[in-house]
Coordinates of C-alpha atoms in Angstrom, one line a residue:
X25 CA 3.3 5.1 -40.4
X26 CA 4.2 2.3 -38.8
X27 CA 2.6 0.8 -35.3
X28 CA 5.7 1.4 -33.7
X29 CA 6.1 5.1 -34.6
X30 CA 2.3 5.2 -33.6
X31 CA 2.6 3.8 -29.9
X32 CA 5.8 6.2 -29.0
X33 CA 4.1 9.0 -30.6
X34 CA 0.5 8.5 -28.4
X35 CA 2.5 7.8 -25.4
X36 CA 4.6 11.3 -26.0
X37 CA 1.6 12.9 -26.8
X38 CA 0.0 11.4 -23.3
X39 CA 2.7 13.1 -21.3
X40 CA 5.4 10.7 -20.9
X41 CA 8.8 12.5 -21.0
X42 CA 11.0 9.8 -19.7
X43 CA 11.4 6.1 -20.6
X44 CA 14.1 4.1 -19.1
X45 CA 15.1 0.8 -20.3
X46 CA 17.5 -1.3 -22.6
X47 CA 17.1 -1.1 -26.0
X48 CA 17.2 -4.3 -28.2
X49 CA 15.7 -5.3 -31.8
X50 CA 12.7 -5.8 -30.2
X51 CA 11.9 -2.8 -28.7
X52 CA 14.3 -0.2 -31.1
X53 CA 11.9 1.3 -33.0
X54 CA 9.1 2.4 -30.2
X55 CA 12.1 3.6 -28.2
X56 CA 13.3 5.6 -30.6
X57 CA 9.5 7.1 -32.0
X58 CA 9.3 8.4 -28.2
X59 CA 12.9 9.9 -28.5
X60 CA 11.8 11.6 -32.0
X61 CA 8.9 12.5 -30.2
X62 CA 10.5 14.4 -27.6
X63 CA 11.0 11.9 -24.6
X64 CA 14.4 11.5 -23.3
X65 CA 15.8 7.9 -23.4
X66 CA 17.8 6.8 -20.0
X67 CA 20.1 3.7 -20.5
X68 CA 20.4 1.5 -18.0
X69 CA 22.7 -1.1 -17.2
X70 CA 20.2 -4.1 -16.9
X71 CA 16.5 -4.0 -17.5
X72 CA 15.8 -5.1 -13.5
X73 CA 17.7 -1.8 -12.9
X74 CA 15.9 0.0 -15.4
X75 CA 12.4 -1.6 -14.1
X76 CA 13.7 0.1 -10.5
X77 CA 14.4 3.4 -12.2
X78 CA 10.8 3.4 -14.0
X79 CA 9.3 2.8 -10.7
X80 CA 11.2 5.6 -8.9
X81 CA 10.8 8.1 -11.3
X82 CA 6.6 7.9 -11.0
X83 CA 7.1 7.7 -7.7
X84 CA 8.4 10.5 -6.7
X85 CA 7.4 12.8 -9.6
X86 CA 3.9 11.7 -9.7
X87 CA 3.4 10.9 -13.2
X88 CA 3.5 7.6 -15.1
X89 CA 6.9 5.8 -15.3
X90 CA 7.6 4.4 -18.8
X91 CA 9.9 1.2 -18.9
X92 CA 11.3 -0.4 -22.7
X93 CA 12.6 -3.8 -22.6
X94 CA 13.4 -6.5 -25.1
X95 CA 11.5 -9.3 -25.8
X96 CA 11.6 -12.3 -23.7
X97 CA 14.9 -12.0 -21.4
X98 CA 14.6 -8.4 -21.0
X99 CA 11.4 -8.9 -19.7
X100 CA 12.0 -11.3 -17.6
X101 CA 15.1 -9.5 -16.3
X102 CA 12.8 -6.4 -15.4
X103 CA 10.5 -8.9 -13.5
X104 CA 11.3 -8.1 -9.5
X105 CA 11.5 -4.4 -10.4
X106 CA 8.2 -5.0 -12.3
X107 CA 6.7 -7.1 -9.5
X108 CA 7.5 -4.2 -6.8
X109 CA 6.0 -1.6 -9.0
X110 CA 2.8 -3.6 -9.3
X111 CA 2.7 -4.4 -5.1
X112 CA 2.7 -0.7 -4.7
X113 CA 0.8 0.4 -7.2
X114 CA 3.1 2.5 -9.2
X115 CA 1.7 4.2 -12.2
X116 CA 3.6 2.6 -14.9
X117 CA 3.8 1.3 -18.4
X118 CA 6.3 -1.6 -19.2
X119 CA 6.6 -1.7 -23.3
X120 CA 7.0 -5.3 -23.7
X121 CA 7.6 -6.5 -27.2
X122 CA 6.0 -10.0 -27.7
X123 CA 7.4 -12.4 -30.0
X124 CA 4.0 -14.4 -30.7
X125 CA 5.3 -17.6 -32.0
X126 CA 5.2 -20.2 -29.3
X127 CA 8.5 -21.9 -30.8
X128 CA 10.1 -18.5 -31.0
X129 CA 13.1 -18.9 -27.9
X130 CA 11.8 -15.4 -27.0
X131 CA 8.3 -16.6 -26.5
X132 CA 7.1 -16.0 -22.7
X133 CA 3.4 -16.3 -22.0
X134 CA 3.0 -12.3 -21.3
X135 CA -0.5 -12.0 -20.2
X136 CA -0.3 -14.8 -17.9
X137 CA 3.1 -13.4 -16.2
X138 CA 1.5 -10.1 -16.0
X139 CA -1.0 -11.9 -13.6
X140 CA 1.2 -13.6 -11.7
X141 CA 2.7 -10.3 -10.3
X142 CA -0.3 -8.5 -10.7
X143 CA 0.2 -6.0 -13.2
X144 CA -2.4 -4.7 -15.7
X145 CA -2.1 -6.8 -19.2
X146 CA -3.2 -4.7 -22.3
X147 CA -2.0 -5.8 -26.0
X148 CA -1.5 -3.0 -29.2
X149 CA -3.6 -4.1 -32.1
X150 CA -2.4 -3.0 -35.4
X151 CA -6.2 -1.5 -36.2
X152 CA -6.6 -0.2 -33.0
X153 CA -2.5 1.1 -32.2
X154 CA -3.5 4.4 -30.8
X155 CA -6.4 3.5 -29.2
X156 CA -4.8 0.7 -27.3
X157 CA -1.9 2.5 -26.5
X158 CA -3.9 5.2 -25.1
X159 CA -5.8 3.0 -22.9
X160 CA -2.7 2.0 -21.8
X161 CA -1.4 5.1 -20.6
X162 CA -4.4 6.0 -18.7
X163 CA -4.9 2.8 -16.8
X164 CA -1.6 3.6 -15.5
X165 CA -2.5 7.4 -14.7
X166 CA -5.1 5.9 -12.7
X167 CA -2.9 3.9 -10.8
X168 CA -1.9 0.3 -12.3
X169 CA 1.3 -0.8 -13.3
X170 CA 0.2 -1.8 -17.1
X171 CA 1.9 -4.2 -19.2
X172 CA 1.8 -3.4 -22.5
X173 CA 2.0 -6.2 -25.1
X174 CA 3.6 -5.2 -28.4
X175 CA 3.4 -8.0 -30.9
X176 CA 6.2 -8.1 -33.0
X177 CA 5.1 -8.3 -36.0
X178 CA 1.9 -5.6 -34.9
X179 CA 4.9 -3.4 -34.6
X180 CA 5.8 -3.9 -37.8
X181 CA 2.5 -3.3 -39.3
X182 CA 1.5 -0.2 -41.5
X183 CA -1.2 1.8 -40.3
X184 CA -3.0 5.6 -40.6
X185 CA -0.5 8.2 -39.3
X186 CA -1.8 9.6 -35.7
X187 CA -1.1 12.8 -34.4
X188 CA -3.5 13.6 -31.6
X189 CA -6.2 14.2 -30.1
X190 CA -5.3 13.1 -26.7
X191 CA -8.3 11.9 -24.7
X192 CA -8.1 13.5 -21.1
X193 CA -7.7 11.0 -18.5
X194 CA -10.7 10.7 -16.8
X195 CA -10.8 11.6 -12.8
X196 CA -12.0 9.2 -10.2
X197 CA -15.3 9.0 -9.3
X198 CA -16.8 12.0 -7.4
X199 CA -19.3 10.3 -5.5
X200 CA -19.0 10.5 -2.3
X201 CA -20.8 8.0 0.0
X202 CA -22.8 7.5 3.0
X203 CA -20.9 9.4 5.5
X204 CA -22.7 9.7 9.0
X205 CA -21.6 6.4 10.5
X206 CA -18.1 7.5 10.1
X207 CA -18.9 11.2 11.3
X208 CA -20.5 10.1 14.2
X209 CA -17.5 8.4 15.4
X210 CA -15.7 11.2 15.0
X211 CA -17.7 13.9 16.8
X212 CA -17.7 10.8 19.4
X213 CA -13.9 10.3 19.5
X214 CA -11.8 12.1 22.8
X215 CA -8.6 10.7 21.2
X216 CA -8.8 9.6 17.4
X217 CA -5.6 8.9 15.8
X218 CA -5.2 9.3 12.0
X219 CA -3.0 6.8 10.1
X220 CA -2.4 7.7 6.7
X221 CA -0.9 5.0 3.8
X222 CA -0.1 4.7 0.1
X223 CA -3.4 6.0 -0.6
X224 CA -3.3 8.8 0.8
X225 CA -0.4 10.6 -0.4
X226 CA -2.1 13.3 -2.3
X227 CA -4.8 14.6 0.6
X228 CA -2.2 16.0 2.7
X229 CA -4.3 19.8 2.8
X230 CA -8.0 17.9 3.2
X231 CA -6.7 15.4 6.0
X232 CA -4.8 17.8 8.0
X233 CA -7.9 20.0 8.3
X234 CA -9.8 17.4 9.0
X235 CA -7.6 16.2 11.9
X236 CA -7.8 20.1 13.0
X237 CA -11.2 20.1 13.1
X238 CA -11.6 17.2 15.2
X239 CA -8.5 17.0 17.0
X240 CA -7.0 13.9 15.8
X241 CA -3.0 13.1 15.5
X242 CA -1.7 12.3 12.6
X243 CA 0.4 9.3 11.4
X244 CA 2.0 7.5 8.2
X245 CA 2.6 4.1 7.0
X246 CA 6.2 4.1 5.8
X247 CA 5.6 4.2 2.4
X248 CA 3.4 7.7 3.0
X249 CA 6.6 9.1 5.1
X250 CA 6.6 12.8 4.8
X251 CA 3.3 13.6 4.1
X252 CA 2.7 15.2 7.4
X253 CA 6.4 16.9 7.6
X254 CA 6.0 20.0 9.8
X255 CA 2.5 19.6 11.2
X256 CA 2.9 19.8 14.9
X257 CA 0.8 17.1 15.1
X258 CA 2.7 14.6 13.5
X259 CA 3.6 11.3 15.5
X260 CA 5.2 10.1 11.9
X261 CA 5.8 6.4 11.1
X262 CA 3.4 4.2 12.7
X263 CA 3.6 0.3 13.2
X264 CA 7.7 -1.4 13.6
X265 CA 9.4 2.1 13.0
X266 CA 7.3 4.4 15.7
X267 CA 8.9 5.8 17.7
X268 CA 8.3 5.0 21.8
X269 CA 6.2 8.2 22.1
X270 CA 3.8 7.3 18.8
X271 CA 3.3 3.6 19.8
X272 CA 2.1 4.8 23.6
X273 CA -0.2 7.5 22.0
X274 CA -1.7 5.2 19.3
X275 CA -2.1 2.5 22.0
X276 CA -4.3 5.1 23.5
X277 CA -6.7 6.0 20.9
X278 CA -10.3 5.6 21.0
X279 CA -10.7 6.1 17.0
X280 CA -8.3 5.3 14.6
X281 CA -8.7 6.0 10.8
X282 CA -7.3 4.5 8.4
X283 CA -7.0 6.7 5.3
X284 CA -5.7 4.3 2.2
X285 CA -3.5 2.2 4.2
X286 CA -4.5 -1.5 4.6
X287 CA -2.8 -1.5 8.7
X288 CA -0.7 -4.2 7.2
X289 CA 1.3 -6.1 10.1
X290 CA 4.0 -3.8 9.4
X291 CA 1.8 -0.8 10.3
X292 CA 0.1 -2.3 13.1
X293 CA 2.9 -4.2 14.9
X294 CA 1.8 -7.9 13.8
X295 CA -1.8 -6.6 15.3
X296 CA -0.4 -5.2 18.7
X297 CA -0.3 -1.5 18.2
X298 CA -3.9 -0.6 18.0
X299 CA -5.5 -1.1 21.2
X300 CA -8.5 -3.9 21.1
X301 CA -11.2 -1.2 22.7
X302 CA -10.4 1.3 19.5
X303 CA -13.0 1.3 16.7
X304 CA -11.0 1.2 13.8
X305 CA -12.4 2.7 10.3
X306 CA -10.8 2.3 7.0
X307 CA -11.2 4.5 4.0
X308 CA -10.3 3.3 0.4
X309 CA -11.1 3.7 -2.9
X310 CA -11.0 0.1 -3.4
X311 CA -13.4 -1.8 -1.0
X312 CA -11.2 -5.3 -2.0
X313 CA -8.6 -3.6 0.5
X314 CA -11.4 -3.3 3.3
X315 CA -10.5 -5.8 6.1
X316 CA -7.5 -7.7 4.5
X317 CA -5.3 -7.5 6.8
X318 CA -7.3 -6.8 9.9
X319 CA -10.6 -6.6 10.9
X320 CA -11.9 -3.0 10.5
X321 CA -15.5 -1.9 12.5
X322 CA -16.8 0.8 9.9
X323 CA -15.5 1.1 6.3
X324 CA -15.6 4.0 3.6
X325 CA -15.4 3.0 -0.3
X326 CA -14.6 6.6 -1.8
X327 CA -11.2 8.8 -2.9
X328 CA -9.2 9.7 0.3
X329 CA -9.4 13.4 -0.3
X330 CA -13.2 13.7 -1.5
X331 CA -14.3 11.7 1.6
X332 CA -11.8 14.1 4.1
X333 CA -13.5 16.9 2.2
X334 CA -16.6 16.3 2.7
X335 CA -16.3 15.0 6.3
X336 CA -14.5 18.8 7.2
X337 CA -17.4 20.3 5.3
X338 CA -19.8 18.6 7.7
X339 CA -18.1 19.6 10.9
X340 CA -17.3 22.7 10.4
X341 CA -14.4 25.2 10.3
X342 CA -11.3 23.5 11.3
X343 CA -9.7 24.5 14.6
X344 CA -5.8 24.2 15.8
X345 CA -6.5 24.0 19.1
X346 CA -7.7 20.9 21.8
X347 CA -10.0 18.6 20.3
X348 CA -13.7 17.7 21.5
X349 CA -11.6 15.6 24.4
X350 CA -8.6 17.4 24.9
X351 CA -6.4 14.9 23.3
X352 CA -4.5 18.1 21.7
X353 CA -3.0 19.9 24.6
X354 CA -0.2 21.8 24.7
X355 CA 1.8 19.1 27.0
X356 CA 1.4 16.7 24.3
X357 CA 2.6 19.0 22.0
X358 CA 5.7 19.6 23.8
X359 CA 6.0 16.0 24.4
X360 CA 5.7 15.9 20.7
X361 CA 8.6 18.2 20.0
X362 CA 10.7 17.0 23.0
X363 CA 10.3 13.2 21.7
X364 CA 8.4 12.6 18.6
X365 CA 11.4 11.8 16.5
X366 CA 13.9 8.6 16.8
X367 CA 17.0 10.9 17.0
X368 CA 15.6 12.4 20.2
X369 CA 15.2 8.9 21.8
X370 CA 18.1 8.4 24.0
X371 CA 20.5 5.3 23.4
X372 CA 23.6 3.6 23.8
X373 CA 26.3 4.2 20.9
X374 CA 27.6 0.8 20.0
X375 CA 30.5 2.2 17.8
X376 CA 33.7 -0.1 18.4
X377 CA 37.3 0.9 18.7
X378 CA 39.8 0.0 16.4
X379 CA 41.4 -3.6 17.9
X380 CA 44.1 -5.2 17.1
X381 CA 41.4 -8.3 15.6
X382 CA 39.1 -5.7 14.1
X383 CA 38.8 -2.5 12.7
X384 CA 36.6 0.4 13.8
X385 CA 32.8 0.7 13.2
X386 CA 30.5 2.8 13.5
X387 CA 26.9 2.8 15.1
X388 CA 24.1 2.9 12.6
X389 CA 22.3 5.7 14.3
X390 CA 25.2 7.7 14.9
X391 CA 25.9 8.1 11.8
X392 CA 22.3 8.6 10.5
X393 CA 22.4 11.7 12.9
X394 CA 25.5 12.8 11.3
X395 CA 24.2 12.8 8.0
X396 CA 20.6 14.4 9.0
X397 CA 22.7 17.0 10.4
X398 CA 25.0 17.6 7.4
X399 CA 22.7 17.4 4.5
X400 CA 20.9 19.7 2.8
X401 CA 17.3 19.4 3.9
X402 CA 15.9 19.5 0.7
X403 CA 16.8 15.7 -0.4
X404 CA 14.8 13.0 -1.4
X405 CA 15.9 9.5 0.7
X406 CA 15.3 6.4 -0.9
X407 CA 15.7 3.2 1.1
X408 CA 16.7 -0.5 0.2
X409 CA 14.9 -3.4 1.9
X410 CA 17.7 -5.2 5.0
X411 CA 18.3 -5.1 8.5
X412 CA 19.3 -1.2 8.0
X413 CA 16.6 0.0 6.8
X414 CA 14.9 1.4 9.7
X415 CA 17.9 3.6 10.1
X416 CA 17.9 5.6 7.0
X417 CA 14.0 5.8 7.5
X418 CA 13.5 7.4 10.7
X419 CA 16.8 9.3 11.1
X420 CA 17.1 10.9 7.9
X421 CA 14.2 13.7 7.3
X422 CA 12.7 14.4 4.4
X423 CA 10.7 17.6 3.1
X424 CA 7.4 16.1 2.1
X425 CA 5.7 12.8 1.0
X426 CA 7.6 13.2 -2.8
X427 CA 10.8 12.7 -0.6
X428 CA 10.6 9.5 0.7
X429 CA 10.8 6.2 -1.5
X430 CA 10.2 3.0 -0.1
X431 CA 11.0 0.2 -2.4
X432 CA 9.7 -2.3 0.0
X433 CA 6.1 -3.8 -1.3
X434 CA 7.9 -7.1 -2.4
X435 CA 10.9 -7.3 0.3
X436 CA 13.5 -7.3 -2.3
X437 CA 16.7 -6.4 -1.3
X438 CA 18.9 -5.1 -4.1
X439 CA 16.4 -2.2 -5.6
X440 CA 17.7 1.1 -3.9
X441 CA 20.3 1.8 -5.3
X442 CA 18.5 2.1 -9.2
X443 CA 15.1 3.5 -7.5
X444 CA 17.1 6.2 -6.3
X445 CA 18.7 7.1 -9.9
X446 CA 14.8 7.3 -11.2
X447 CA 14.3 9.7 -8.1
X448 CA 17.0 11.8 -9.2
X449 CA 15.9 12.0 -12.7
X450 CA 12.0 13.0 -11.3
X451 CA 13.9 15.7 -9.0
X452 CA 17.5 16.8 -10.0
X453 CA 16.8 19.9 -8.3
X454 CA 17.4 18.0 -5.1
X455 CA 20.2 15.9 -3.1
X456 CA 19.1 12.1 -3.5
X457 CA 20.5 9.9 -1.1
X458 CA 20.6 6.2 -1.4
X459 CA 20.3 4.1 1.6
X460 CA 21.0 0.7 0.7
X461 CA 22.6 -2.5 2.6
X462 CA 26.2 -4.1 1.2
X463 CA 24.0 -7.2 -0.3
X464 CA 22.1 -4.7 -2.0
X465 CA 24.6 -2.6 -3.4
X466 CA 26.8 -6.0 -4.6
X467 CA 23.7 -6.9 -6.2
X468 CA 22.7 -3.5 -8.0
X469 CA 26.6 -2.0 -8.4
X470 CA 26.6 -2.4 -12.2
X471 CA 24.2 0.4 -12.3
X472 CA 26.8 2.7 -10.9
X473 CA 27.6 3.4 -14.7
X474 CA 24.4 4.5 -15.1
X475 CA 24.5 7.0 -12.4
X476 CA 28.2 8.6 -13.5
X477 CA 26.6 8.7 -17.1
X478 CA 23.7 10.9 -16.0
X479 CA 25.7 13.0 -13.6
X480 CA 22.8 14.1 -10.9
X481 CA 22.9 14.6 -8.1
X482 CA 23.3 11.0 -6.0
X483 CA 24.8 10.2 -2.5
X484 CA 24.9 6.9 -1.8
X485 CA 25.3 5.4 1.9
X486 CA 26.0 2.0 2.3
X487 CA 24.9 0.6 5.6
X488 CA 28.0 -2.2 5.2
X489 CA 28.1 -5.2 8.4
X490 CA 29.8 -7.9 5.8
X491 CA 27.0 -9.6 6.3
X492 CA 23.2 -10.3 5.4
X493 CA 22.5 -8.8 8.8
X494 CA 18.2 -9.8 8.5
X495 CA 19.5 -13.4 8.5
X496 CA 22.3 -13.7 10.8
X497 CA 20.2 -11.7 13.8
X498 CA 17.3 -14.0 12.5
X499 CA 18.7 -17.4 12.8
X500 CA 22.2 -16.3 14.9
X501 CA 20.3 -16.1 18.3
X502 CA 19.1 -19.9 18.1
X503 CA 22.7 -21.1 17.3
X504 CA 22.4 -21.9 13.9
X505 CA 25.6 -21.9 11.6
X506 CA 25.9 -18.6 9.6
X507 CA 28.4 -19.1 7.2
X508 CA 26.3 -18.8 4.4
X509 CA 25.1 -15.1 5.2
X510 CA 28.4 -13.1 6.5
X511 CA 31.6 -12.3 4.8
X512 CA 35.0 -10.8 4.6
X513 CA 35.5 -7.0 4.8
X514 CA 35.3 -5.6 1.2
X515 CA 36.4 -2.3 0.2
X516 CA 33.2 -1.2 -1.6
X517 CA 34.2 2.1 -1.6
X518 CA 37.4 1.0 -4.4
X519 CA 34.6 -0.7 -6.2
X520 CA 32.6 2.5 -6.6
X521 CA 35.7 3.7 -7.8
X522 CA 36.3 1.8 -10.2
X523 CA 33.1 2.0 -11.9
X524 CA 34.0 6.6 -11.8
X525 CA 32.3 7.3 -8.7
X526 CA 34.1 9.1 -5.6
X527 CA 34.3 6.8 -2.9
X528 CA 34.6 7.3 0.9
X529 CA 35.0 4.9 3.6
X530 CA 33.6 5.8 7.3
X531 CA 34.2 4.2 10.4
X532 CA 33.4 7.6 12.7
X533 CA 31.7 10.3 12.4
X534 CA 35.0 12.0 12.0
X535 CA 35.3 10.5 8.6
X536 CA 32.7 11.9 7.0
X537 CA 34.1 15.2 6.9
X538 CA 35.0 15.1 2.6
X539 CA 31.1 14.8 2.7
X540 CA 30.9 18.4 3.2
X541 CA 33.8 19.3 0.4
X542 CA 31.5 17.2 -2.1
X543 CA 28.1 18.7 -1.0
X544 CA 30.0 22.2 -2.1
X545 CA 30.7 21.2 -5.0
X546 CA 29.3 20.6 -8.5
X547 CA 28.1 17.1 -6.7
X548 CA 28.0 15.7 -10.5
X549 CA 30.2 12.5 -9.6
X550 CA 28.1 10.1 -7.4
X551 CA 29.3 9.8 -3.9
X552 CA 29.6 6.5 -2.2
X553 CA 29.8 6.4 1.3
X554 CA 31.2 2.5 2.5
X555 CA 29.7 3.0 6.0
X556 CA 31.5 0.0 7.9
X557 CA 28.4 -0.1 10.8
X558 CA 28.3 -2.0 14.3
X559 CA 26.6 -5.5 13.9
X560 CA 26.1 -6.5 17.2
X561 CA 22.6 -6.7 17.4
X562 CA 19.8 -6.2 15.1
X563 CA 17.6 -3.2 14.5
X564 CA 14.7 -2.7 17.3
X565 CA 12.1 -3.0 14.4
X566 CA 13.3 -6.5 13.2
X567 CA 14.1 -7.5 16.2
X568 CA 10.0 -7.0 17.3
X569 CA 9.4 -8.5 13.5
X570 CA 10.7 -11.4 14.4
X571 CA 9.1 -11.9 17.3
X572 CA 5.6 -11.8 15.2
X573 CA 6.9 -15.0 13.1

């Protein structure tokens, strides 16, 4: 058997079930031992779009994301995909066939590129091909985004056949440590605020008993959006996206925890949200994260959910109503229904009339209330880095943690619109929706093949000024030329078209009425929506980002 063979079987036989990517010579015969093993191949248009898909698909299933490139370009062409896997911590293994020979025009110095983004490096030896492999796979499980070098000619290499066993991937460490300090604080706390980040996506149960016991409210970093969906308790995004509410009740906190979340300036407001007098604690698995972006009074190096555990254990059956200081009273919680949500904030629609210069448009949150309204609730949202982001983010609910992907650890613009397709993959059982900018979507159309190919379920809204709107409110204000950043009206909807999609254009809310015909339907074209949005000012949150520059 060759090495090959071996590495698709071991990964197969690990659990991988999906492996996006674009096949070349380099990386044909691997592909194609996981396809006879069982896995299902999905073709993408360009390896950064398969990278994208890789990274949504582990995402929001949970499991590790397999990506299979070619040698040299195609990984290179997966590299900003790649990067914003390894930023968030996506468990994922890129099969990246190495050609060896430092004349070769594929050579690419793979370990040392796999550093620079900081991704795992692990190479396949031809003695050691399921053993390597297997290592692999379970680095990743544990949370790395693992490159895995596969020699060329190793590839090529005869070795003994493998058919299992499949070591279990080993759990994290149980230990839990010295916890008093932190329990202390919060049988001291009147009003402790919870703010829950990547981390922390898998202790929903243990955190929201926890909170119950000690009568904290709960909040998310963006990229753990969802996680505390339903819980009356919820203030939801913390940091740029809160809402009014959240930011004056996290300003008020005494205690503020931070459960796997790093309070990053996003989270924090460049610093400003947490009020000075607050003792701050963090709670990692990883003490590196302790104090990098902030400095943190107490910290706790153990698993989210063992730690939460064991602190609820301590103090004692949980309780739903007011906390030791009353900071859970059944005001707040009214205030929390009444307010707790952007879409309940009042404001002034900025949708424009149809002029005899200039068409009609249609304000961003108007239309991110329409479509909250008229989809099905069950969806998973998946959001493109821009000026629209916060939009799509905090208007559009989703169901759970699992429904919320937030491709925005490296600031990329352009990854949406394939992220989503891996998300739709991981969950065809619900409505994916797209939220991407027109810069994005120009820059990631070509995978639109990709998406009529596979058939799922996909909406796709495009939040469409003409414009790179981050830089024209960035630099516009100050007089600078813009030029460089805005553009003509394009019909983006005729593109999607083109490439076998239905397309819709919307100015009003009015238009979006075929949305309900295709959400009746088989819904096994993609939909894309050519939002044409108001641009007259820039979103609240980069408005206050840019005040932290």
């Amino acid at each position: 058997m060759r090495v090959a063979e071996v590495v698709g079987r071991v990964l197969y036989g690990h659990g991988a079930r999906h492996v996006f990517g674009v096949v070349g010579s380099g990386n044909f015969h691997v592909t194609n031992a996981l396809v006879a093993a069982g896995a299902r191949f999905v073709a993408a248009a360009h390896e950064g779009g398969a990278a994208s898909m890789a990274d949504g698909y582990a995402r929001t299933c949970g499991t590790v994301g397999l990506l299979s490139v070619h040698q040299g370009p195609g990984v290179t062409n997966a590299l900003t995909g790649l990067t914003e896997a390894a930023k968030s911590r996506t468990p994922m293994v890129v099969l990246a066939p190495e050609a060896t020979a430092p004349l070769s025009n594929f050579f690419i110095d793979l370990p040392a590129l796999a550093a620079a983004v900081g991704a795992d490096f692990h190479r396949v030896r031809a003695t050691h091909a399921a053993e390597d492999t297997g290592a692999a796979y379970r680095a990743a499980a544990r949370g790395a985004t693992v490159v895995l070098g596969l020699p060329l000619q190793v590839q090529q290499a005869v070795t003994e056949p493998w058919s299992g066993p499949v070591p279990a991937v080993a759990p994290p460490p149980t230990t839990v440590p010295h916890l008093e300090p932190l329990l202390a604080a919060l049988q001291a706390a009147r009003r402790p605020v919870f703010i829950a980040g990547r981390g922390a996506r898998a202790a929903r149960e243990p955190l929201t008993g926890l909170a119950d016991a000690c009568g904290a409210l709960l909040a998310v970093s963006a990229a753990a959006k969802g996680l505390f969906a339903g819980n009356p308790w919820n203030l939801d995004v913390a940091g740029g996206f809160a809402t009014p509410l959240a930011a004056e009740l996290i300003g008020a906190a005494d205690l503020v925890v931070a459960w796997g979340s790093t309070l990053n300036m996003w989270t924090t407001r460049h610093g400003e949200l947490i009020p000075p007098s607050a003792v701050v604690v963090q709670v990692d698995r990883d003490p590196a994260a302790f104090g990098v972006n902030r400095p943190v009074d107490l910290t706790v190096a153990g698993e989210v959910t063992a730690v939460a555990e064991a602190l609820l254990g301590r103090l004692g059956v949980a309780s739903t109503g007011p906390g030791p200081g009353g900071w859970r009273t059944p005001e707040l919680a009214q205030r929390i229904r009444d307010h707790g949500r952007w879409r309940t904030v009042p404001y002034r629609d900025e949708s424009t009339s149809a002029r005899a210069d200039a068409p009609a448009t249609i304000d961003p949150r108007a239309l991110s209330t329409a479509l909250d309204d008229l989809l099905p609730p069950d969806r998973t949202v998946v959001v493109d880095s821009g000026n629209f982001m916060g939009y799509p983010s905090m208007w559009l609910d989703v169901p759970d943690v699992a429904g919320f992907c937030f491709t925005q650890a490296f600031q990329s613009v352009g990854l949406g619109l394939a992220s989503a397709l891996g998300a739709a993959v991981a969950r065809p059982d619900r409505l994916t929706v797209a939220a991407i900018g027109d810069g994005g979507f120009v820059m990631s159309a070509t995978e639109l093949v990709t998406a009529v190919r596979l058939a799922l379920p996909l909406l796709v809204v495009i939040y469409d000024d003409a414009a790179y709107g981050a830089e024209v409110h960035h630099f516009g204000p100050d007089g600078h030329p813009l030029e460089t950043v805005t553009f003509p009206e394009t019909d983006l909807a005729a593109i999607a078209s083109g490439y076998g999609c239905d397309g819709l254009t919307v100015r009003t809310v009015d238009d979006l009425g075929p949305v309900r015909q295709w959400l009746v339907g088989p819904r096994t074209r993609p939909l894309v929506i050519d939002a044409k949005v108001s641009a007259g000012r820039g979103s609240w949150w980069l408005e206050e980002a840019f005040r932290g520059h």
